[in-house]
Amino acid sequence: MKLSDVEFRAMNSPWRRWGHRYFELPMFQRLGLEVKDKDVLEIGCGNGYGAYLLHSLGPKSYIGLDVMEEQIEIARREYPHFEFLVQDAADLSQFAPASKDVVVIFGVLHHIPEWRRVIDEIARVLKPGGSLFLEEPRGLDIRFFDFFFRWGHPDSDFGLKALEKHLTLRGFRFRKQWTPLLTMYRAQKI
Ligand SMILES: C[S@@+](CC[C@H](N)C(=O)[O-])C[C@H]1O[C@@H](n2cnc3c(N)ncnc32)[C@H](O)[C@@H]1O
């Protein structure tokens, strides 16, 4: 689902980049994120700053996708040499089964009511042994931002317990790291 105006501004602010670079990427690296010479897919890549960070780690290939044209326009303008698609993450049919080593999600599933389909698709496109790195907020924090800052997340049954249950159902083994705003996961396809 498209971002509300207020969240769109927040996602394109300098403090968001600061968190991305100095907090979230290092947390993923502590969980084992390595993309050197790997085929990487980023879901909900937004303005492309995640693409910039991931490219600095030397992937073999990178594709970032986002459903919001406005975000992909910014990403293409700022990083014209990287590959971005306007695409709903619930349909990854253009990617072959077992074609990606690493999938990265910086806070996106809580925006997608059909989030289970996204996990199903990721399970299909990841190679055996490949990893999904994802970070998501708790349901309580989503409601906090909606109540106080009117971020307007969609109605959804998304929650960390439901996420973990579905990851397990789809054959992922995961490790997680709790932080005050986001829980970070490394989910490995077995
Ligand atoms: C909270 S923002 C995070 C953006 C970026 N990953 C970041 O960390 O700055 C969520 C992103 O998910 C995208 N999104 C929402 N629903 C989507 C869907 N069904 N498929 C792909 N992207 C989606 C939004 O357009 C938005 O860019």
Tab-separated table of C-alpha atoms and ligand atoms in Angstrom:
chain	number	residue	atom	x	y	z
A	1	MET	CA	0.000	0.000	0.000
A	2	LYS	CA	1.161	3.564	-0.754
A	3	LEU	CA	2.561	5.592	2.138
A	4	SER	CA	0.577	8.448	3.663
A	5	ASP	CA	2.009	11.935	2.985
A	6	VAL	CA	3.373	12.186	6.525
A	7	GLU	CA	5.147	8.805	6.374
A	8	PHE	CA	6.403	9.562	2.848
A	9	ARG	CA	8.087	12.708	4.215
A	10	ALA	CA	9.479	10.787	7.202
A	11	MET	CA	10.892	8.032	4.959
A	12	ASN	CA	12.642	10.625	2.797
A	13	SER	CA	14.104	12.623	5.682
A	14	PRO	CA	17.782	12.799	6.673
A	15	TRP	CA	17.135	11.120	10.042
A	16	ARG	CA	15.684	8.081	8.245
A	17	ARG	CA	18.954	7.770	6.295
A	18	TRP	CA	20.923	8.101	9.501
A	19	GLY	CA	18.997	5.197	11.086
A	20	HIS	CA	19.327	3.126	7.941
A	21	ARG	CA	23.093	3.570	7.766
A	22	TYR	CA	24.245	3.634	11.361
A	23	PHE	CA	21.707	1.411	13.060
A	24	GLU	CA	19.757	-0.955	10.795
A	25	LEU	CA	22.463	-2.045	8.333
A	26	PRO	CA	24.998	-2.747	11.148
A	27	MET	CA	22.321	-4.706	13.035
A	28	PHE	CA	21.727	-6.868	9.950
A	29	GLN	CA	25.482	-7.334	9.594
A	30	ARG	CA	25.657	-8.515	13.185
A	31	LEU	CA	23.003	-11.081	12.262
A	32	GLY	CA	25.255	-12.243	9.400
A	33	LEU	CA	24.283	-10.115	6.392
A	34	GLU	CA	26.837	-10.636	3.622
A	35	VAL	CA	26.053	-9.755	0.022
A	36	LYS	CA	29.487	-9.885	-1.610
A	37	ASP	CA	29.131	-11.695	-4.964
A	38	LYS	CA	25.523	-12.605	-4.123
A	39	ASP	CA	22.227	-12.072	-5.957
A	40	VAL	CA	20.199	-9.663	-3.857
A	41	LEU	CA	16.540	-8.611	-3.951
A	42	GLU	CA	15.247	-5.737	-1.815
A	43	ILE	CA	11.505	-5.588	-1.139
A	44	GLY	CA	10.007	-2.112	-0.591
A	45	CYS	CA	13.230	-0.308	-1.465
A	46	GLY	CA	11.653	3.151	-1.108
A	47	ASN	CA	13.935	5.988	-2.200
A	48	GLY	CA	16.869	3.659	-2.907
A	49	TYR	CA	19.060	4.494	0.046
A	50	GLY	CA	19.077	0.808	1.059
A	51	ALA	CA	20.254	0.031	-2.486
A	52	TYR	CA	23.112	2.477	-2.016
A	53	LEU	CA	24.127	0.827	1.278
A	54	LEU	CA	23.850	-2.708	-0.115
A	55	HIS	CA	25.840	-1.816	-3.233
A	56	SER	CA	28.664	-0.602	-1.004
A	57	LEU	CA	29.000	-4.269	0.125
A	58	GLY	CA	29.664	-5.567	-3.407
A	59	PRO	CA	26.701	-7.731	-4.489
A	60	LYS	CA	26.879	-9.672	-7.757
A	61	SER	CA	23.428	-8.325	-8.661
A	62	TYR	CA	20.816	-6.135	-6.998
A	63	ILE	CA	17.163	-5.412	-7.788
A	64	GLY	CA	15.030	-3.149	-5.607
A	65	LEU	CA	11.259	-3.069	-5.968
A	66	ASP	CA	8.546	-0.893	-4.517
A	67	VAL	CA	4.852	-0.503	-5.265
A	68	MET	CA	4.999	3.317	-5.019
A	69	GLU	CA	5.973	5.059	-8.259
A	70	GLU	CA	6.937	8.260	-6.413
A	71	GLN	CA	9.529	6.346	-4.376
A	72	ILE	CA	10.971	4.569	-7.405
A	73	GLU	CA	11.210	7.921	-9.252
A	74	ILE	CA	13.382	9.275	-6.426
A	75	ALA	CA	15.459	6.077	-6.351
A	76	ARG	CA	16.082	6.183	-10.125
A	77	ARG	CA	16.953	9.874	-10.010
A	78	GLU	CA	19.416	9.500	-7.119
A	79	TYR	CA	20.946	6.186	-8.170
A	80	PRO	CA	20.590	5.933	-11.964
A	81	HIS	CA	22.996	2.995	-12.223
A	82	PHE	CA	21.032	0.714	-9.899
A	83	GLU	CA	18.077	-1.455	-10.944
A	84	PHE	CA	14.629	-0.575	-9.567
A	85	LEU	CA	11.128	-1.818	-10.427
A	86	VAL	CA	7.637	-0.561	-9.659
A	87	GLN	CA	6.195	-3.849	-8.455
A	88	ASP	CA	3.834	-5.260	-5.841
A	89	ALA	CA	5.843	-7.583	-3.612
A	90	ALA	CA	2.908	-10.012	-3.350
A	91	ASP	CA	3.714	-11.081	-6.921
A	92	LEU	CA	7.343	-11.975	-7.595
A	93	SER	CA	6.496	-14.205	-10.562
A	94	GLN	CA	9.042	-12.443	-12.759
A	95	PHE	CA	11.802	-13.960	-10.616
A	96	ALA	CA	12.697	-17.608	-11.145
A	97	PRO	CA	12.485	-20.096	-8.280
A	98	ALA	CA	15.726	-20.362	-6.267
A	99	SER	CA	17.287	-17.363	-8.048
A	100	LYS	CA	18.274	-15.128	-5.079
A	101	ASP	CA	20.864	-15.601	-2.345
A	102	VAL	CA	19.670	-12.772	-0.139
A	103	VAL	CA	16.371	-10.890	0.255
A	104	VAL	CA	16.329	-7.711	2.346
A	105	ILE	CA	13.341	-5.907	3.857
A	106	PHE	CA	13.745	-2.645	5.761
A	107	GLY	CA	10.329	-2.273	7.429
A	108	VAL	CA	7.748	-3.097	4.748
A	109	LEU	CA	5.544	-6.119	5.570
A	110	HIS	CA	3.429	-4.145	8.068
A	111	HIS	CA	2.307	-2.059	5.054
A	112	ILE	CA	1.053	-5.056	3.094
A	113	PRO	CA	-2.215	-6.721	4.178
A	114	GLU	CA	-1.265	-9.755	2.024
A	115	TRP	CA	2.101	-10.008	3.802
A	116	ARG	CA	1.885	-13.814	3.997
A	117	ARG	CA	1.921	-13.994	0.189
A	118	VAL	CA	5.107	-11.925	0.191
A	119	ILE	CA	6.774	-14.450	2.527
A	120	ASP	CA	5.507	-17.298	0.309
A	121	GLU	CA	7.020	-15.615	-2.743
A	122	ILE	CA	10.317	-14.981	-0.973
A	123	ALA	CA	10.446	-18.655	0.064
A	124	ARG	CA	10.063	-19.525	-3.624
A	125	VAL	CA	12.724	-17.165	-5.037
A	126	LEU	CA	15.378	-17.812	-2.357
A	127	LYS	CA	17.964	-20.487	-3.020
A	128	PRO	CA	18.153	-23.290	-0.419
A	129	GLY	CA	20.354	-21.948	2.373
A	130	GLY	CA	19.619	-18.358	1.274
A	131	SER	CA	18.604	-15.741	3.823
A	132	LEU	CA	15.882	-13.197	4.295
A	133	PHE	CA	16.929	-10.225	6.442
A	134	LEU	CA	13.927	-8.316	7.661
A	135	GLU	CA	13.043	-5.734	10.251
A	136	GLU	CA	9.509	-4.905	11.349
A	137	PRO	CA	7.852	-2.958	14.189
A	138	ARG	CA	5.564	-4.485	16.789
A	139	GLY	CA	1.785	-4.049	16.385
A	140	LEU	CA	1.794	-1.779	19.455
A	141	ASP	CA	4.318	0.596	17.872
A	142	ILE	CA	2.381	0.696	14.591
A	143	ARG	CA	-0.748	1.746	16.532
A	144	PHE	CA	1.306	4.342	18.474
A	145	PHE	CA	2.514	6.010	15.275
A	146	ASP	CA	-0.992	5.897	13.764
A	147	PHE	CA	-2.577	7.409	16.875
A	148	PHE	CA	-0.060	10.180	17.579
A	149	PHE	CA	1.395	10.942	14.141
A	150	ARG	CA	-1.428	9.811	11.783
A	151	TRP	CA	0.868	7.561	9.727
A	152	GLY	CA	-2.171	5.634	8.478
A	153	HIS	CA	-1.004	2.046	8.189
A	154	PRO	CA	-3.452	-0.335	6.487
A	155	ASP	CA	-5.775	-2.632	8.429
A	156	SER	CA	-3.907	-5.897	8.681
A	157	ASP	CA	-3.429	-8.842	10.988
A	158	PHE	CA	0.349	-8.335	10.749
A	159	GLY	CA	2.205	-8.902	14.020
A	160	LEU	CA	5.563	-10.361	15.018
A	161	LYS	CA	4.045	-13.557	16.471
A	162	ALA	CA	2.043	-14.164	13.270
A	163	LEU	CA	5.150	-13.362	11.196
A	164	GLU	CA	7.268	-15.892	13.102
A	165	LYS	CA	4.552	-18.534	12.774
A	166	HIS	CA	4.356	-18.030	9.014
A	167	LEU	CA	8.142	-18.043	8.576
A	168	THR	CA	8.279	-21.384	10.372
A	169	LEU	CA	5.392	-22.741	8.286
A	170	ARG	CA	7.257	-21.820	5.093
A	171	GLY	CA	10.395	-23.657	6.178
A	172	PHE	CA	12.527	-20.812	7.520
A	173	ARG	CA	14.713	-21.102	10.595
A	174	PHE	CA	15.225	-17.675	12.152
A	175	ARG	CA	17.250	-15.697	14.664
A	176	LYS	CA	16.114	-12.317	15.903
A	177	GLN	CA	17.379	-9.263	17.702
A	178	TRP	CA	14.954	-7.031	19.576
A	179	THR	CA	15.503	-3.253	19.490
A	180	PRO	CA	13.232	-0.537	20.937
A	181	LEU	CA	11.544	0.307	17.613
A	182	LEU	CA	12.136	-2.674	15.353
A	183	THR	CA	12.758	-6.393	15.654
A	184	MET	CA	15.464	-7.573	13.258
A	185	TYR	CA	15.390	-11.088	11.798
A	186	ARG	CA	17.641	-13.351	9.843
A	187	ALA	CA	15.439	-16.101	8.402
A	188	GLN	CA	17.284	-18.847	6.591
A	189	LYS	CA	15.598	-21.129	4.085
A	190	ILE	CA	16.322	-24.730	4.941
B	1	LIG	C1	8.096	2.194	5.778
B	1	LIG	S1	8.493	2.340	4.071
B	1	LIG	C2	10.163	1.749	4.051
B	1	LIG	C3	10.900	2.171	2.811
B	1	LIG	C4	12.385	1.774	2.808
B	1	LIG	N1	12.558	0.324	2.875
B	1	LIG	C5	13.102	2.436	3.941
B	1	LIG	O1	13.507	1.728	4.870
B	1	LIG	O2	13.262	3.656	3.927
B	1	LIG	C6	7.587	0.996	3.342
B	1	LIG	C7	7.798	0.870	1.857
B	1	LIG	O3	7.077	-0.292	1.386
B	1	LIG	C8	6.495	0.030	0.152
B	1	LIG	N2	5.370	-0.891	-0.094
B	1	LIG	C9	4.151	-0.893	0.495
B	1	LIG	N3	3.392	-1.883	0.009
B	1	LIG	C10	4.156	-2.534	-0.907
B	1	LIG	C11	3.928	-3.654	-1.761
B	1	LIG	N4	2.743	-4.289	-1.772
B	1	LIG	N5	4.920	-4.058	-2.579
B	1	LIG	C12	6.123	-3.406	-2.581
B	1	LIG	N6	6.402	-2.346	-1.790
B	1	LIG	C13	5.420	-1.908	-0.970
B	1	LIG	C14	6.074	1.488	0.316
B	1	LIG	O4	5.830	2.121	-0.913
B	1	LIG	C15	7.275	2.050	1.055
B	1	LIG	O5	8.271	2.536	0.201
